[in-house]
């Protein structure tokens, strides 16, 4: 259906998300908070 | 005290060196931990050599005793001994349960707060000492023990708290700590601390996605939490609490047993005399701890009642029988927590057992039976790689303290703000079905309850002959399949050995086979289809799913080792603002 990507067909989107709290502890969270606060993506973060 | 000359490169913001510790402050016991010079997390022993320090203060002739020394004063000097006070902090007098303190200084109402009337000076008249002041004195002793051990002044701490600690209680804890010149950097929920203590051992690679039950079985209360651990980030799915269940209830079982033994022999009940009761309680706790280590234990008390010495023994089998009803309540609390999260035992990958009562072999074994062999139960009785359950909270708090001790307070506050912590989590699993696989197969890429943004990559075998491979990206849901055993089939054909661990040891084991329950993922909705062209024979396909913060999805599928591949995106779901959570 999509002309630019003939091998990929988008059919639906995700079910609505549930808002939950991530516990602000541990190295993985700190990395997440850093990305959020600086508006960075995973890949941008990886490059730094 | 020795003051180390600080490293000149250690930053210019402050001249005093930061030394942050982790504190576990329980109603029954407290412990302190830090990161050693070698970078390892280490639980600190106080001057008496205790790593589990009783949260007790006692006063004789104006002198203060703490920990184990104070605990032994519960016999001779109970009215001037303050115990079980943590849960009274930040509470209104009317809302507290004074039961745990009935054998020590009683809580009373004074100046609008909870206080204890104790002879804490040499004066003849007792003083009303507020619970906040008691907490300050207790924290001072803990702080000094850490300083004496390390030779460094404690500047700050991360304090482990129960998941139901109110803001008022946190404020009271903060105030009590400020009076000791220790700044609380953060409060960490005890189950999260316990998980961090375990996850910090993972040396390489990311922490796997798993659903974990953390049981914190304490002295006078027990708390259970179910946590989704996703890439090392934790979200609490449900909690359950029992404020009348813990080691103390098990001590009572032993107290009753030994009291009856004594009564049979000597025609008097040691429970009727306050000192007899206190001796009985202390020795019963000690017997209980021995029974966690060995198969038999000796109970021995000088002058238990009427001036009579008493000595008796008990073996673990008898204890397990006497305490079986109480043991069942621990399992029931876990089941309650599972119900709240709408989860099945089969959903749980790991059980972390924390708190002193988690040393009890029978409790750990019961939990292992509840969950079955596919769930790792991390307790000394069920796993050789288990850490000491009593140390987990302090260890986790110390690890977190070490991570953030150099941060500015503002940084910590901003990072823990709800703008950062409250995020959309996936409600369903995202998985793939690859051509050549059965229609109803499903390989999970990102499990449910994962916070967005998230990215996961899986590798999956292409059909044997390769060629064009269709990758269907789907949403899936977990189902529990129940297979009834074939009626009266005498032989066990093809059972996977999962159904023989159900923990009911009633008399019907020969007659009826239990139905087999198993967890399956079913794809419910197709999100996208991608075709990877010309895959080699025996090749593999690598699929990366990236869910963005707005729940839009990017998919990449390519032959492993191949170039390019197929990329595509899915729009974000229809917004359901306001009302839905």
Coordinates of C-alpha atoms in Angstrom, one line a residue:
Chain A
X1 CA 0.0 0.0 0.0
X2 CA 2.8 2.4 0.9
X3 CA 4.6 3.3 -2.2
X4 CA 7.9 4.3 -0.6
X5 CA 8.1 1.1 1.3
X6 CA 6.6 -1.7 -0.8
X7 CA 7.9 -4.3 1.6
X8 CA 6.2 -2.8 4.7
X9 CA 2.5 -2.5 5.4
X10 CA 1.3 -0.6 8.3
X11 CA -2.0 -2.1 9.6
X12 CA -2.7 -0.6 13.0
X13 CA -1.4 1.2 15.9
X14 CA -0.7 0.2 19.5
X15 CA -3.5 -0.2 22.0
X16 CA -3.9 2.8 24.3
X17 CA -1.1 3.0 26.9
X18 CA -1.4 2.9 30.6
X19 CA 0.2 5.7 32.6
X20 CA 2.4 4.4 35.3
X21 CA 5.3 5.6 37.4
X22 CA 8.8 4.5 36.8
X23 CA 10.7 4.2 40.1
X24 CA 13.5 6.8 40.0
X25 CA 16.3 4.4 41.1
X26 CA 19.2 2.6 39.5
X27 CA 21.5 3.4 36.6
X28 CA 19.0 2.6 33.9
X29 CA 16.5 5.1 35.3
X30 CA 19.2 7.8 35.6
X31 CA 20.0 7.3 31.9
X32 CA 16.3 7.6 31.1
X33 CA 16.0 10.8 33.1
X34 CA 19.0 12.3 31.4
X35 CA 17.5 11.5 28.0
X36 CA 14.1 13.0 29.0
X37 CA 15.5 16.1 30.4
X38 CA 17.8 16.8 27.4
X39 CA 15.2 15.6 24.9
X40 CA 17.6 13.1 23.5
X41 CA 16.7 9.8 21.8
X42 CA 18.4 6.4 22.5
X43 CA 20.6 6.7 19.4
X44 CA 21.7 10.3 20.3
X45 CA 22.4 9.1 23.8
X46 CA 24.4 6.1 22.5
X47 CA 26.6 8.5 20.4
X48 CA 27.6 10.6 23.5
Chain B
X1 CA 38.7 10.9 63.5
X2 CA 41.0 10.8 60.5
X3 CA 40.3 13.3 57.7
X4 CA 41.5 12.2 54.3
X5 CA 43.0 14.9 52.1
X6 CA 40.6 14.9 49.3
X7 CA 41.5 14.3 45.7
X8 CA 42.2 17.6 44.0
X9 CA 40.2 16.5 40.9
X10 CA 37.2 15.6 43.0
X11 CA 35.2 18.6 41.8
X12 CA 35.0 22.2 42.9
X13 CA 31.4 22.6 44.0
X14 CA 32.0 21.7 47.6
X15 CA 35.0 21.4 49.9
X16 CA 33.6 18.7 52.1
X17 CA 33.8 15.2 50.8
X18 CA 30.5 13.4 50.3
X19 CA 30.1 10.2 52.1
X20 CA 26.6 8.7 51.5
X21 CA 25.4 5.5 53.1
X22 CA 22.4 3.3 52.7
X23 CA 20.2 3.0 55.7
X24 CA 17.5 0.4 56.3
X25 CA 15.4 1.6 59.3
X26 CA 13.0 -1.1 60.4
X27 CA 10.7 -1.4 63.3
X28 CA 12.6 -4.4 64.6
X29 CA 16.1 -4.1 63.1
X30 CA 18.1 -1.5 61.2
X31 CA 21.2 -1.8 59.1
X32 CA 23.7 0.4 57.3
X33 CA 25.7 -0.2 54.2
X34 CA 28.2 1.7 52.0
X35 CA 30.3 1.2 48.9
X36 CA 33.8 0.0 50.1
X37 CA 37.1 1.3 48.8
X38 CA 37.1 -1.6 46.4
X39 CA 33.8 -0.5 45.0
X40 CA 31.8 -3.3 46.5
X41 CA 28.6 -2.9 48.4
X42 CA 29.2 -3.8 52.0
X43 CA 26.9 -4.0 55.1
X44 CA 28.6 -2.4 58.0
X45 CA 28.8 -4.0 61.5
X46 CA 28.4 -1.8 64.5
X47 CA 30.8 -1.8 67.5
X48 CA 29.1 -4.9 68.8
X49 CA 29.7 -6.7 65.5
X50 CA 26.0 -6.7 64.6
X51 CA 24.9 -6.1 61.0
X52 CA 21.3 -6.5 62.0
X53 CA 21.1 -3.8 64.7
X54 CA 17.9 -3.9 66.8
X55 CA 16.0 -0.6 66.5
X56 CA 15.9 -0.3 70.3
X57 CA 17.1 2.4 72.8
X58 CA 17.3 1.8 76.5
X59 CA 18.3 4.1 79.4
X60 CA 19.9 3.2 82.7
X61 CA 21.1 5.9 85.1
X62 CA 21.0 8.5 82.3
X63 CA 23.2 6.3 80.0
X64 CA 21.9 5.3 76.6
X65 CA 22.1 1.8 75.3
X66 CA 21.4 0.8 71.7
X67 CA 20.9 -2.2 69.5
X68 CA 21.5 -5.7 71.1
X69 CA 22.5 -4.2 74.4
X70 CA 19.2 -2.3 74.6
X71 CA 17.3 -5.3 73.5
X72 CA 18.5 -7.3 76.4
X73 CA 17.1 -4.6 78.7
X74 CA 13.6 -5.6 77.6
X75 CA 13.7 -8.0 80.5
X76 CA 14.9 -5.9 83.5
X77 CA 14.3 -2.4 82.3
X78 CA 11.4 -2.6 79.9
X79 CA 9.7 0.6 80.9
X80 CA 12.8 2.6 80.0
X81 CA 13.4 0.7 76.7
X82 CA 11.9 2.1 73.5
X83 CA 11.3 -0.4 70.7
X84 CA 9.1 -0.7 67.6
X85 CA 8.8 3.0 67.1
X86 CA 9.5 3.4 63.3
X87 CA 5.9 3.2 62.3
X88 CA 4.9 5.8 64.9
X89 CA 6.9 8.5 63.2
X90 CA 4.8 11.1 61.4
X91 CA 1.6 9.6 62.7
X92 CA -1.2 10.9 64.8
X93 CA -1.4 9.2 68.2
X94 CA -5.0 8.0 67.5
X95 CA -3.9 6.2 64.3
X96 CA -1.1 4.1 65.8
X97 CA -1.3 0.5 66.8
X98 CA 0.5 0.3 70.2
X99 CA 0.4 -3.5 70.3
X100 CA 4.1 -4.2 69.3
X101 CA 5.3 -1.8 72.1
X102 CA 3.3 -3.5 74.9
X103 CA 6.4 -5.2 76.3
X104 CA 8.5 -2.0 76.3
X105 CA 7.9 1.7 76.9
X106 CA 4.3 2.5 75.9
X107 CA 3.6 5.2 73.3
X108 CA 1.6 8.1 74.7
X109 CA 0.3 11.4 73.4
X110 CA 2.3 14.5 74.3
X111 CA 2.4 17.9 72.7
X112 CA 0.3 16.6 69.8
X113 CA 2.8 13.9 68.9
X114 CA 3.6 10.4 69.9
X115 CA 6.1 10.2 72.8
X116 CA 7.6 7.8 75.3
X117 CA 8.0 8.5 79.0
X118 CA 11.5 7.3 80.0
X119 CA 14.1 8.0 82.6
X120 CA 16.7 9.1 80.0
X121 CA 18.6 11.4 82.4
X122 CA 19.8 10.8 86.0
X123 CA 16.8 12.8 87.2
X124 CA 14.2 11.1 89.3
X125 CA 11.4 12.2 87.0
X126 CA 10.9 10.7 83.6
X127 CA 10.9 12.8 80.4
X128 CA 8.4 12.6 77.6
X129 CA 10.7 12.0 74.6
X130 CA 9.0 12.4 71.3
X131 CA 9.2 9.6 68.7
X132 CA 11.0 12.0 66.4
X133 CA 13.7 12.6 69.1
X134 CA 14.0 8.8 69.6
X135 CA 14.4 8.4 65.8
X136 CA 17.1 11.1 65.8
X137 CA 19.0 9.3 68.6
X138 CA 18.7 5.9 66.8
X139 CA 19.9 7.4 63.5
X140 CA 22.8 9.2 65.3
X141 CA 24.0 5.8 66.6
X142 CA 23.7 4.3 63.1
X143 CA 25.6 7.3 61.6
X144 CA 28.3 7.0 64.2
X145 CA 28.8 3.3 63.6
X146 CA 29.3 4.0 59.9
X147 CA 31.7 6.8 60.7
X148 CA 33.7 4.7 63.1
X149 CA 33.9 1.9 60.6
X150 CA 35.0 4.0 57.6
X151 CA 36.8 6.9 59.3
X152 CA 34.7 9.3 57.2
X153 CA 31.9 11.6 58.3
X154 CA 28.5 10.5 57.0
X155 CA 27.1 13.5 55.1
X156 CA 24.1 12.0 53.4
X157 CA 22.0 8.9 53.1
X158 CA 19.4 7.0 51.0
X159 CA 16.8 5.6 53.4
X160 CA 14.8 2.5 52.5
X161 CA 11.1 2.8 53.3
X162 CA 8.0 0.7 52.9
X163 CA 5.9 1.3 49.8
X164 CA 3.0 2.7 51.8
X165 CA 5.1 5.4 53.7
X166 CA 3.0 8.6 53.7
X167 CA 4.4 12.1 52.9
X168 CA 4.0 13.0 56.6
X169 CA 6.1 10.0 57.6
X170 CA 8.8 11.0 55.0
X171 CA 8.8 14.5 56.4
X172 CA 9.2 13.1 59.9
X173 CA 12.1 10.9 58.8
X174 CA 13.8 13.8 57.0
X175 CA 13.5 16.0 60.1
X176 CA 14.9 13.3 62.3
X177 CA 17.8 12.8 60.0
X178 CA 18.5 16.6 59.6
X179 CA 19.0 16.7 63.4
X180 CA 21.8 14.3 63.0
X181 CA 23.4 16.4 60.2
X182 CA 22.7 13.8 57.6
X183 CA 20.8 14.8 54.5
X184 CA 18.4 12.3 53.1
X185 CA 19.1 12.3 49.3
X186 CA 16.3 10.1 48.5
X187 CA 13.8 7.6 50.0
X188 CA 13.9 4.2 48.2
X189 CA 11.1 1.8 48.5
X190 CA 12.3 -1.4 50.2
X191 CA 11.3 -3.8 47.3
X192 CA 13.1 -1.6 44.8
X193 CA 16.2 -1.6 47.0
X194 CA 16.1 -5.4 47.2
X195 CA 15.9 -5.6 43.4
X196 CA 18.8 -3.2 43.0
X197 CA 20.9 -5.3 45.4
X198 CA 20.4 -8.3 43.2
X199 CA 20.6 -6.6 39.8
X200 CA 23.8 -4.9 40.7
X201 CA 25.4 -8.3 40.6
X202 CA 24.7 -8.6 36.9
X203 CA 28.2 -8.0 35.4
X204 CA 27.6 -7.9 31.7
X205 CA 24.8 -6.9 29.3
X206 CA 21.5 -5.4 30.0
X207 CA 19.2 -6.6 32.8
X208 CA 16.5 -8.9 31.3
X209 CA 12.8 -8.1 31.2
X210 CA 11.2 -9.9 34.1
X211 CA 8.2 -9.8 36.4
X212 CA 9.4 -10.0 40.0
X213 CA 7.5 -10.5 43.3
X214 CA 9.4 -9.0 46.2
X215 CA 8.4 -10.3 49.6
X216 CA 9.6 -8.3 52.6
X217 CA 8.8 -10.4 55.6
X218 CA 9.7 -8.4 58.7
X219 CA 9.3 -8.6 62.4
X220 CA 5.9 -7.1 62.9
X221 CA 4.7 -6.5 59.4
X222 CA 5.0 -8.0 55.9
X223 CA 4.9 -6.3 52.6
X224 CA 4.7 -7.8 49.1
X225 CA 5.2 -5.9 45.8
X226 CA 5.0 -7.0 42.2
X227 CA 7.4 -5.2 40.0
X228 CA 7.8 -5.1 36.2
X229 CA 11.6 -4.9 35.7
X230 CA 12.2 -3.7 32.1
X231 CA 15.7 -3.0 30.9
X232 CA 16.7 -2.3 34.5
X233 CA 13.8 0.1 35.1
X234 CA 11.2 -0.7 37.7
X235 CA 7.4 -0.1 37.8
X236 CA 5.4 -1.2 40.7
X237 CA 2.3 -3.1 39.5
X238 CA 0.7 -3.9 42.9
X239 CA 1.4 -4.0 46.6
X240 CA -0.1 -5.8 49.6
X241 CA 0.5 -5.4 53.3
X242 CA -0.2 -7.3 56.5
X243 CA 0.4 -5.3 59.6
X244 CA 0.0 -8.2 61.9
X245 CA 2.2 -10.8 60.3
X246 CA 6.0 -11.3 60.7
X247 CA 8.6 -12.9 62.8
X248 CA 6.9 -11.8 65.9
X249 CA 3.9 -14.0 65.1
X250 CA 6.3 -17.0 64.7
X251 CA 8.0 -16.1 68.0
X252 CA 4.5 -16.3 69.6
X253 CA 4.0 -19.8 68.2
X254 CA 7.3 -20.9 69.9
X255 CA 6.5 -19.0 73.1
X256 CA 3.2 -20.8 73.4
X257 CA 4.8 -24.1 72.8
X258 CA 7.5 -23.7 75.4
X259 CA 5.2 -22.0 77.9
X260 CA 2.9 -25.0 77.7
X261 CA 5.9 -27.4 78.1
X262 CA 6.9 -25.4 81.2
X263 CA 3.4 -25.4 82.6
X264 CA 3.1 -29.2 82.2
X265 CA 6.2 -29.7 84.3
X266 CA 6.0 -26.9 86.8
X267 CA 2.3 -26.0 87.0
X268 CA 2.8 -22.3 86.3
X269 CA 2.6 -20.2 83.1
X270 CA 5.7 -18.0 82.5
X271 CA 3.6 -15.8 80.2
X272 CA 1.7 -14.4 83.3
X273 CA 4.8 -12.7 84.6
X274 CA 6.1 -9.8 82.5
X275 CA 9.8 -10.8 83.0
X276 CA 9.0 -14.4 82.3
X277 CA 7.2 -13.3 79.1
X278 CA 10.1 -11.1 78.1
X279 CA 12.6 -13.9 78.6
X280 CA 10.4 -16.3 76.8
X281 CA 10.1 -13.9 73.8
X282 CA 13.8 -13.2 73.5
X283 CA 14.7 -16.9 73.7
X284 CA 12.0 -17.9 71.3
X285 CA 13.3 -15.5 68.7
X286 CA 16.7 -17.0 69.1
X287 CA 15.4 -20.6 68.8
X288 CA 13.5 -19.5 65.7
X289 CA 16.7 -18.2 64.1
X290 CA 18.6 -21.4 65.0
X291 CA 15.8 -23.4 63.3
X292 CA 16.4 -21.5 60.1
X293 CA 20.0 -22.8 60.2
X294 CA 19.7 -26.3 61.7
X295 CA 17.3 -29.1 62.2
X296 CA 17.1 -28.8 66.0
X297 CA 17.4 -26.0 68.5
X298 CA 17.7 -25.7 72.3
X299 CA 15.6 -23.4 74.4
X300 CA 17.3 -22.5 77.6
X301 CA 16.3 -19.8 80.1
X302 CA 17.6 -19.2 83.6
X303 CA 14.9 -18.6 86.1
X304 CA 12.1 -18.5 83.5
X305 CA 9.3 -18.3 86.2
X306 CA 9.2 -19.0 89.9
X307 CA 13.0 -19.1 90.0
X308 CA 13.0 -22.3 87.9
X309 CA 15.5 -22.8 85.1
X310 CA 14.0 -24.3 81.9
X311 CA 15.6 -26.2 79.1
X312 CA 13.9 -27.9 76.2
X313 CA 14.6 -28.7 72.6
X314 CA 12.5 -28.6 69.4
X315 CA 13.1 -29.8 65.9
X316 CA 12.3 -28.1 62.7
X317 CA 9.6 -30.6 61.7
X318 CA 7.6 -29.9 64.9
X319 CA 8.1 -26.1 64.5
X320 CA 6.9 -26.3 60.9
X321 CA 3.8 -28.1 62.0
X322 CA 3.1 -25.7 64.8
X323 CA 3.6 -22.6 62.6
X324 CA 1.9 -24.0 59.5
X325 CA -1.1 -21.7 59.7
X326 CA 1.1 -18.7 60.2
X327 CA 3.3 -19.8 57.3
X328 CA 0.2 -20.0 55.1
X329 CA -0.6 -16.4 55.7
X330 CA 2.7 -15.3 54.0
X331 CA 1.7 -17.2 50.9
X332 CA -1.8 -15.8 51.0
X333 CA -0.3 -12.3 51.1
X334 CA 1.5 -13.0 47.8
X335 CA -1.7 -14.4 46.3
X336 CA -3.5 -11.2 47.3
X337 CA -0.8 -9.1 45.6
X338 CA -1.1 -11.3 42.4
X339 CA -4.8 -10.8 42.4
X340 CA -4.5 -7.0 42.7
X341 CA -2.2 -7.0 39.6
X342 CA -4.4 -9.5 37.8
X343 CA -1.5 -11.8 37.3
X344 CA -1.0 -15.5 37.5
X345 CA 1.7 -17.4 39.3
X346 CA 3.0 -18.4 35.8
X347 CA 3.6 -14.8 34.9
X348 CA 6.2 -14.4 37.6
X349 CA 9.9 -15.0 36.7
X350 CA 11.5 -14.3 40.0
X351 CA 10.7 -14.0 43.6
X352 CA 13.0 -11.9 45.8
X353 CA 12.7 -12.7 49.4
X354 CA 13.8 -10.0 51.8
X355 CA 13.5 -9.3 55.5
X356 CA 14.6 -11.4 58.4
X357 CA 11.7 -13.8 58.3
X358 CA 12.7 -14.8 54.7
X359 CA 15.4 -17.0 56.3
X360 CA 12.7 -19.5 57.3
X361 CA 13.2 -22.5 55.0
X362 CA 9.5 -23.6 55.1
X363 CA 8.2 -20.2 54.0
X364 CA 10.6 -20.2 51.1
X365 CA 9.7 -23.8 50.2
X366 CA 6.0 -23.0 50.3
X367 CA 6.6 -20.1 48.0
X368 CA 8.6 -22.2 45.6
X369 CA 5.7 -24.7 45.5
X370 CA 3.2 -21.9 44.9
X371 CA 5.1 -20.7 41.8
X372 CA 6.5 -23.9 40.5
X373 CA 9.9 -24.8 39.1
X374 CA 10.1 -22.2 36.4
X375 CA 10.2 -19.4 38.9
X376 CA 13.4 -18.6 40.7
X377 CA 12.8 -18.0 44.4
X378 CA 15.8 -16.1 45.8
X379 CA 16.0 -17.2 49.4
X380 CA 18.8 -19.1 51.2
X381 CA 16.6 -22.3 51.4
X382 CA 15.8 -22.3 47.6
X383 CA 18.7 -20.8 45.8
X384 CA 22.5 -21.1 46.3
X385 CA 22.9 -17.7 44.7
X386 CA 20.6 -15.9 47.1
X387 CA 21.9 -13.0 49.1
X388 CA 21.2 -12.5 52.8
X389 CA 17.5 -11.4 52.9
X390 CA 18.2 -9.2 56.0
X391 CA 20.8 -7.1 54.1
X392 CA 19.0 -6.4 50.8
X393 CA 17.3 -3.1 51.7
X394 CA 20.5 -1.5 53.1
X395 CA 22.5 -2.8 50.2
X396 CA 20.1 -1.4 47.6
X397 CA 20.0 1.9 49.5
X398 CA 23.8 2.1 49.5
X399 CA 24.0 1.4 45.8
X400 CA 21.5 4.2 45.1
X401 CA 23.3 6.5 47.5
X402 CA 26.5 5.9 45.6
X403 CA 24.9 6.6 42.2
X404 CA 23.6 10.0 43.3
X405 CA 25.8 11.3 46.0
X406 CA 27.6 13.7 43.7
X407 CA 24.4 15.1 42.2
X408 CA 23.0 18.5 43.1
X409 CA 19.8 18.4 45.1
X410 CA 18.0 20.2 42.3
X411 CA 19.1 17.6 39.8
X412 CA 17.7 14.8 42.0
X413 CA 14.4 16.7 42.5
X414 CA 14.0 17.4 38.8
X415 CA 14.8 13.8 37.8
X416 CA 12.3 12.4 40.3
X417 CA 9.6 14.7 39.3
X418 CA 6.4 13.2 37.9
X419 CA 7.1 14.9 34.5
X420 CA 10.0 12.4 34.2
X421 CA 8.7 9.4 36.2
X422 CA 5.1 9.1 35.0
X423 CA 5.2 7.7 31.5
X424 CA 3.0 5.6 29.2
X425 CA 3.5 1.9 29.6
X426 CA 2.5 -0.7 27.0
X427 CA -0.8 -2.4 27.9
X428 CA -0.1 -5.4 25.6
X429 CA 2.9 -7.3 24.5
X430 CA 4.5 -6.6 21.1
X431 CA 5.7 -9.7 19.3
X432 CA 6.2 -11.2 15.9
X433 CA 5.0 -14.1 13.9
X434 CA 7.3 -15.1 11.0
X435 CA 6.2 -17.1 8.0
X436 CA 6.8 -20.7 8.3
X437 CA 5.7 -20.6 11.9
X438 CA 2.2 -21.7 13.0
X439 CA -0.4 -18.9 12.8
X440 CA -0.9 -18.8 16.5
X441 CA 2.8 -18.7 17.5
X442 CA 4.1 -15.5 19.0
X443 CA 7.6 -14.4 19.9
X444 CA 7.6 -11.6 22.4
X445 CA 9.8 -8.6 21.4
X446 CA 8.6 -6.1 24.1
X447 CA 6.6 -7.4 27.1
X448 CA 3.6 -5.5 28.5
X449 CA 4.1 -3.0 31.3
X450 CA 7.2 -1.7 29.5
X451 CA 7.7 2.1 29.8
X452 CA 7.9 4.1 26.5
X453 CA 10.3 5.0 25.0
X454 CA 11.6 1.4 24.6
X455 CA 13.6 -0.5 22.1
X456 CA 14.2 -4.2 21.8
X457 CA 15.8 -6.4 19.2
X458 CA 15.2 -10.1 18.7
X459 CA 16.6 -12.7 16.3
X460 CA 14.4 -15.4 15.0
X461 CA 15.0 -18.3 12.6
X462 CA 13.6 -17.9 9.0
X463 CA 11.9 -20.8 7.4
X464 CA 14.4 -23.6 6.5
X465 CA 14.5 -22.8 2.8
X466 CA 14.8 -19.1 3.3
X467 CA 13.4 -17.0 0.5
X468 CA 11.0 -14.1 1.1
X469 CA 10.1 -14.0 4.8
X470 CA 6.9 -12.4 6.0
X471 CA 7.3 -10.8 9.4
X472 CA 4.0 -9.9 11.1
X473 CA 4.3 -7.5 14.0
X474 CA 1.5 -8.2 16.4
X475 CA 0.0 -7.3 19.7
X476 CA -0.4 -10.3 21.9
X477 CA -2.0 -11.3 25.1
X478 CA -1.1 -13.9 27.7
X479 CA -3.5 -16.8 28.2
X480 CA -3.5 -19.6 30.8
X481 CA -4.2 -22.9 29.2
X482 CA -5.5 -25.6 31.4
X483 CA -5.1 -29.1 30.2
X484 CA -7.2 -31.7 32.1
X485 CA -5.4 -35.0 32.7
X486 CA -6.6 -38.0 30.7
X487 CA -9.1 -39.8 32.9
X488 CA -7.7 -42.8 34.6
X489 CA -4.6 -42.9 32.5
X490 CA -2.1 -44.8 34.6
X491 CA 1.1 -43.7 32.9
X492 CA 2.3 -40.1 32.6
X493 CA 2.7 -39.6 28.9
X494 CA 4.6 -36.5 28.0
X495 CA 4.1 -34.4 31.2
X496 CA 6.6 -31.8 31.6
X497 CA 6.9 -32.3 35.3
X498 CA 5.3 -29.0 36.1
X499 CA 2.2 -30.3 37.8
X500 CA 3.8 -32.1 40.6
X501 CA 4.8 -29.0 42.5
X502 CA 1.5 -27.6 43.6
X503 CA 2.2 -27.7 47.3
X504 CA -1.0 -29.4 48.4
X505 CA 0.1 -32.4 50.3
X506 CA -3.3 -33.8 51.0
X507 CA -4.2 -37.5 50.8
X508 CA -5.5 -37.6 47.3
X509 CA -2.2 -37.5 45.4
X510 CA -2.5 -41.1 44.1
X511 CA -6.1 -40.7 42.9
X512 CA -6.4 -37.4 41.1
X513 CA -3.9 -35.8 38.8
X514 CA -4.0 -32.0 38.8
X515 CA -4.8 -30.3 35.5
X516 CA -1.7 -28.9 33.9
X517 CA -1.7 -25.1 33.6
X518 CA 0.6 -23.4 31.1
X519 CA 1.2 -19.9 29.9
X520 CA 0.8 -19.1 26.2
X521 CA 1.0 -15.9 24.3
X522 CA -1.6 -15.4 21.5
X523 CA -1.4 -12.8 18.8
X524 CA -4.6 -10.7 19.0
X525 CA -4.1 -7.8 16.5
X526 CA -1.7 -7.3 13.6
X527 CA 0.1 -4.0 13.7
X528 CA 2.2 -4.3 10.5
X529 CA 3.6 -6.7 8.0
X530 CA 7.1 -6.6 6.6
X531 CA 8.7 -8.8 3.9
X532 CA 12.4 -9.5 4.1
X533 CA 13.4 -10.6 0.5
X534 CA 15.7 -13.3 -0.4
X535 CA 16.8 -14.7 2.9
X536 CA 19.5 -17.4 2.7
X537 CA 18.8 -21.0 3.6
X538 CA 18.9 -21.4 7.3
X539 CA 19.2 -17.7 7.8
X540 CA 18.0 -15.6 10.6
X541 CA 15.9 -12.5 10.7
X542 CA 16.5 -9.7 13.1
X543 CA 13.6 -7.5 14.2
X544 CA 13.9 -4.3 16.1
X545 CA 10.8 -2.6 17.5
X546 CA 11.2 0.9 18.8
X547 CA 8.2 2.4 20.7
X548 CA 8.5 6.2 21.0
X549 CA 7.4 8.3 23.9
X550 CA 4.1 9.1 22.0
X551 CA 3.5 5.3 21.4
X552 CA 4.3 5.5 17.7
X553 CA 6.3 2.5 16.6
X554 CA 9.2 2.1 14.3
X555 CA 10.0 -1.4 13.0
X556 CA 13.2 -2.6 11.3
X557 CA 13.4 -6.2 9.9
X558 CA 16.5 -7.5 8.2
X559 CA 18.4 -10.6 7.5
X560 CA 21.0 -11.1 10.2
X561 CA 24.3 -10.1 8.8
X562 CA 22.5 -8.6 5.8
X563 CA 22.4 -4.9 4.8
X564 CA 19.5 -2.5 4.7
X565 CA 16.4 -4.4 5.5
X566 CA 12.8 -3.2 5.7
X567 CA 11.8 -0.2 7.8
X568 CA 8.4 1.2 8.5
X569 CA 6.5 3.2 11.1
X570 CA 3.1 3.0 12.8
X571 CA 1.3 6.1 13.9
X572 CA 0.5 6.7 17.6
X573 CA -2.7 5.3 18.9
X574 CA -5.9 7.3 19.0
X575 CA -5.6 9.6 22.0
X576 CA -7.7 8.8 25.0
X577 CA -7.1 11.9 27.0
X578 CA -8.8 12.7 30.3
X579 CA -10.4 10.0 32.3
X580 CA -8.6 6.9 31.2
X581 CA -5.5 5.7 33.1

